[in-house]
């Protein structure tokens, strides 16, 4: 019917452009479907089957081919790897990670960084391959967010001039504090040995308006003795299922809920207390859930033994305390082995660098998993990305 309508319009208006454009659009569509059909059939033939494709399969194959071709091309275009250290106020960000598949993309740290890197390096997003040490949630701050990315050509002065360019283009709530050229084996998240989060709590009758976006305010003072005892119960290797929220993104779901807390302490400050937590990796919202329990212990609502009951599964997840607000949490520090910055050492050692990192983390080198933590991973298999 559409073709007939176009022909009638062309007959009424003479040799119109619409009559000539329709066969061209139709031919283009047919060519795209045919190409997607050939790609899909070729892939199925490698597996020993070559079924006929439905129209829906044609659409899926077309989208898949469009996504795969740029990634395949991006791999050989990645020649030089760099790492930048970012600090940001998370109040106006929807988290670190880019919101893929969102109709109206929300502002993220990764999106802001990629916007500036594409202007400064000329590389496309697929080539950059941006990855951060921590996928902080909405409202969470950072002063040591290390991020790696790739470039096609070497940056001037080993990338040191990039810092001024980034700070000139990025908004005022995010800043670059360091730039390093790194070996291909470096991975911001998987190469990290320890990550330190700090949660700031202000206590007292009056809220400090200058800290309302960076610290949780409580009217009552916390019992430091009960708080310290509860913190000590978190240290060591435990199953933190009761302190993890579910993740909608299947690709980011953790395969195991066992984590090792190297340090969990409560330190007094002039305005209240700061909770310090160090670990090779965390589950999704684990730190905020831990702080929620610690606040209840410090305020006398539950005893420190509540932490043990939650870790041992004696208390159902539904009865676990609510997570503390995001604005008090800061990604404070990240520890890397010194050799991941050494270009010559990594060039000599090759893939053995991954094994050395696993051994330093205390992970059995024969163990492999695809853990993708959001407050980020422990036990992930190391591969160059």
PDB file of C-alpha atoms in Angstrom, residues 65-173:
ATOM      1  CA  UNK A  65      26.990  -7.514  14.054  1.00  0.00           C
ATOM      2  CA  UNK A  66      26.902  -3.745  14.490  1.00  0.00           C
ATOM      3  CA  UNK A  67      28.156  -4.090  18.063  1.00  0.00           C
ATOM      4  CA  UNK A  68      30.843  -6.687  17.381  1.00  0.00           C
ATOM      5  CA  UNK A  69      32.538  -5.080  14.400  1.00  0.00           C
ATOM      6  CA  UNK A  70      33.613  -1.886  16.224  1.00  0.00           C
ATOM      7  CA  UNK A  71      34.908  -3.909  19.200  1.00  0.00           C
ATOM      8  CA  UNK A  72      36.952  -6.177  16.947  1.00  0.00           C
ATOM      9  CA  UNK A  73      38.395  -3.142  15.234  1.00  0.00           C
ATOM     10  CA  UNK A  74      39.060  -1.407  18.556  1.00  0.00           C
ATOM     11  CA  UNK A  75      41.298  -4.217  19.823  1.00  0.00           C
ATOM     12  CA  UNK A  76      44.060  -3.639  17.306  1.00  0.00           C
ATOM     13  CA  UNK A  77      43.699   0.132  17.557  1.00  0.00           C
ATOM     14  CA  UNK A  78      44.574   0.056  21.264  1.00  0.00           C
ATOM     15  CA  UNK A  79      48.304   0.793  21.344  1.00  0.00           C
ATOM     16  CA  UNK A  80      49.051   2.709  24.561  1.00  0.00           C
ATOM     17  CA  UNK A  81      47.483   2.383  28.007  1.00  0.00           C
ATOM     18  CA  UNK A  82      47.141   5.101  30.632  1.00  0.00           C
ATOM     19  CA  UNK A  83      45.715   5.505  34.121  1.00  0.00           C
ATOM     20  CA  UNK A  84      44.226   8.644  35.662  1.00  0.00           C
ATOM     21  CA  UNK A  85      43.431   9.339  39.311  1.00  0.00           C
ATOM     22  CA  UNK A  86      40.121  11.136  39.795  1.00  0.00           C
ATOM     23  CA  UNK A  87      38.498  12.900  42.738  1.00  0.00           C
ATOM     24  CA  UNK A  88      34.846  13.873  42.584  1.00  0.00           C
ATOM     25  CA  UNK A  89      31.816  14.984  44.532  1.00  0.00           C
ATOM     26  CA  UNK A  90      29.262  12.265  43.831  1.00  0.00           C
ATOM     27  CA  UNK A  91      26.239  14.359  44.768  1.00  0.00           C
ATOM     28  CA  UNK A  92      25.358  15.273  41.171  1.00  0.00           C
ATOM     29  CA  UNK A  93      26.401  11.972  39.591  1.00  0.00           C
ATOM     30  CA  UNK A  94      24.289   8.850  39.080  1.00  0.00           C
ATOM     31  CA  UNK A  95      27.309   6.772  40.072  1.00  0.00           C
ATOM     32  CA  UNK A  96      30.600   6.075  38.325  1.00  0.00           C
ATOM     33  CA  UNK A  97      29.570   3.598  35.646  1.00  0.00           C
ATOM     34  CA  UNK A  98      28.008   4.737  32.392  1.00  0.00           C
ATOM     35  CA  UNK A  99      24.256   4.109  32.313  1.00  0.00           C
ATOM     36  CA  UNK A 100      24.009   1.859  29.248  1.00  0.00           C
ATOM     37  CA  UNK A 101      20.604   1.344  27.684  1.00  0.00           C
ATOM     38  CA  UNK A 102      18.963   4.283  29.461  1.00  0.00           C
ATOM     39  CA  UNK A 103      16.673   6.325  27.208  1.00  0.00           C
ATOM     40  CA  UNK A 104      17.701   9.591  28.885  1.00  0.00           C
ATOM     41  CA  UNK A 105      21.309   8.951  29.971  1.00  0.00           C
ATOM     42  CA  UNK A 106      21.999  10.207  33.455  1.00  0.00           C
ATOM     43  CA  UNK A 107      25.224  12.013  34.286  1.00  0.00           C
ATOM     44  CA  UNK A 108      27.987   9.655  35.402  1.00  0.00           C
ATOM     45  CA  UNK A 109      31.691  10.026  36.139  1.00  0.00           C
ATOM     46  CA  UNK A 110      32.602   7.593  33.373  1.00  0.00           C
ATOM     47  CA  UNK A 111      30.453   9.474  30.883  1.00  0.00           C
ATOM     48  CA  UNK A 112      32.036  12.791  31.865  1.00  0.00           C
ATOM     49  CA  UNK A 113      35.542  11.330  31.523  1.00  0.00           C
ATOM     50  CA  UNK A 114      34.835   9.693  28.166  1.00  0.00           C
ATOM     51  CA  UNK A 115      33.371  12.929  26.820  1.00  0.00           C
ATOM     52  CA  UNK A 116      36.622  14.748  27.582  1.00  0.00           C
ATOM     53  CA  UNK A 117      38.959  11.928  26.502  1.00  0.00           C
ATOM     54  CA  UNK A 118      37.358  11.673  23.076  1.00  0.00           C
ATOM     55  CA  UNK A 119      38.009  15.375  22.556  1.00  0.00           C
ATOM     56  CA  UNK A 120      41.605  15.262  23.803  1.00  0.00           C
ATOM     57  CA  UNK A 121      42.774  11.970  22.276  1.00  0.00           C
ATOM     58  CA  UNK A 122      40.479  11.665  19.268  1.00  0.00           C
ATOM     59  CA  UNK A 123      39.770   8.037  20.194  1.00  0.00           C
ATOM     60  CA  UNK A 124      36.268   6.601  20.065  1.00  0.00           C
ATOM     61  CA  UNK A 125      34.560   5.217  23.170  1.00  0.00           C
ATOM     62  CA  UNK A 126      35.029   1.630  21.970  1.00  0.00           C
ATOM     63  CA  UNK A 127      38.776   2.216  21.661  1.00  0.00           C
ATOM     64  CA  UNK A 128      39.122   3.953  25.038  1.00  0.00           C
ATOM     65  CA  UNK A 129      37.830   0.948  27.013  1.00  0.00           C
ATOM     66  CA  UNK A 130      37.452   3.002  30.202  1.00  0.00           C
ATOM     67  CA  UNK A 131      37.407   1.018  33.469  1.00  0.00           C
ATOM     68  CA  UNK A 132      37.497   2.213  37.079  1.00  0.00           C
ATOM     69  CA  UNK A 133      38.697   0.684  40.335  1.00  0.00           C
ATOM     70  CA  UNK A 134      35.303   1.168  41.991  1.00  0.00           C
ATOM     71  CA  UNK A 135      31.804   1.423  40.537  1.00  0.00           C
ATOM     72  CA  UNK A 136      30.626   3.861  43.164  1.00  0.00           C
ATOM     73  CA  UNK A 137      26.885   4.359  43.598  1.00  0.00           C
ATOM     74  CA  UNK A 138      24.893   7.525  43.177  1.00  0.00           C
ATOM     75  CA  UNK A 139      25.955  10.075  45.775  1.00  0.00           C
ATOM     76  CA  UNK A 140      29.188   8.299  46.794  1.00  0.00           C
ATOM     77  CA  UNK A 141      32.338  10.444  46.671  1.00  0.00           C
ATOM     78  CA  UNK A 142      35.914   9.546  45.777  1.00  0.00           C
ATOM     79  CA  UNK A 143      39.378  11.009  46.175  1.00  0.00           C
ATOM     80  CA  UNK A 144      41.316   8.050  44.707  1.00  0.00           C
ATOM     81  CA  UNK A 145      39.286   6.674  41.800  1.00  0.00           C
ATOM     82  CA  UNK A 146      41.875   5.158  39.446  1.00  0.00           C
ATOM     83  CA  UNK A 147      40.672   4.684  35.868  1.00  0.00           C
ATOM     84  CA  UNK A 148      42.480   3.043  32.952  1.00  0.00           C
ATOM     85  CA  UNK A 149      41.953   3.762  29.242  1.00  0.00           C
ATOM     86  CA  UNK A 150      43.596   3.108  25.888  1.00  0.00           C
ATOM     87  CA  UNK A 151      44.858   5.463  23.198  1.00  0.00           C
ATOM     88  CA  UNK A 152      45.839   4.888  19.570  1.00  0.00           C
ATOM     89  CA  UNK A 153      48.844   7.231  19.655  1.00  0.00           C
ATOM     90  CA  UNK A 154      51.218   8.086  22.528  1.00  0.00           C
ATOM     91  CA  UNK A 155      50.189  11.146  24.508  1.00  0.00           C
ATOM     92  CA  UNK A 156      52.568  14.072  24.874  1.00  0.00           C
ATOM     93  CA  UNK A 157      54.952  14.014  27.849  1.00  0.00           C
ATOM     94  CA  UNK A 158      53.838  10.501  28.746  1.00  0.00           C
ATOM     95  CA  UNK A 159      50.298  11.731  29.329  1.00  0.00           C
ATOM     96  CA  UNK A 160      51.225  14.336  31.955  1.00  0.00           C
ATOM     97  CA  UNK A 161      49.837  17.175  29.829  1.00  0.00           C
ATOM     98  CA  UNK A 162      46.534  15.318  29.764  1.00  0.00           C
ATOM     99  CA  UNK A 163      45.845  16.365  33.363  1.00  0.00           C
ATOM    100  CA  UNK A 164      45.552  20.039  32.451  1.00  0.00           C
ATOM    101  CA  UNK A 165      43.361  19.230  29.460  1.00  0.00           C
ATOM    102  CA  UNK A 166      40.980  17.098  31.509  1.00  0.00           C
ATOM    103  CA  UNK A 167      40.680  19.646  34.298  1.00  0.00           C
ATOM    104  CA  UNK A 168      39.983  22.338  31.738  1.00  0.00           C
ATOM    105  CA  UNK A 169      37.142  20.391  30.125  1.00  0.00           C
ATOM    106  CA  UNK A 170      35.542  18.539  33.046  1.00  0.00           C
ATOM    107  CA  UNK A 171      32.990  20.165  35.298  1.00  0.00           C
ATOM    108  CA  UNK A 172      34.064  21.560  38.669  1.00  0.00           C
ATOM    109  CA  UNK A 173      32.773  18.579  40.685  1.00  0.00           C
TER     110      UNK A 173
END
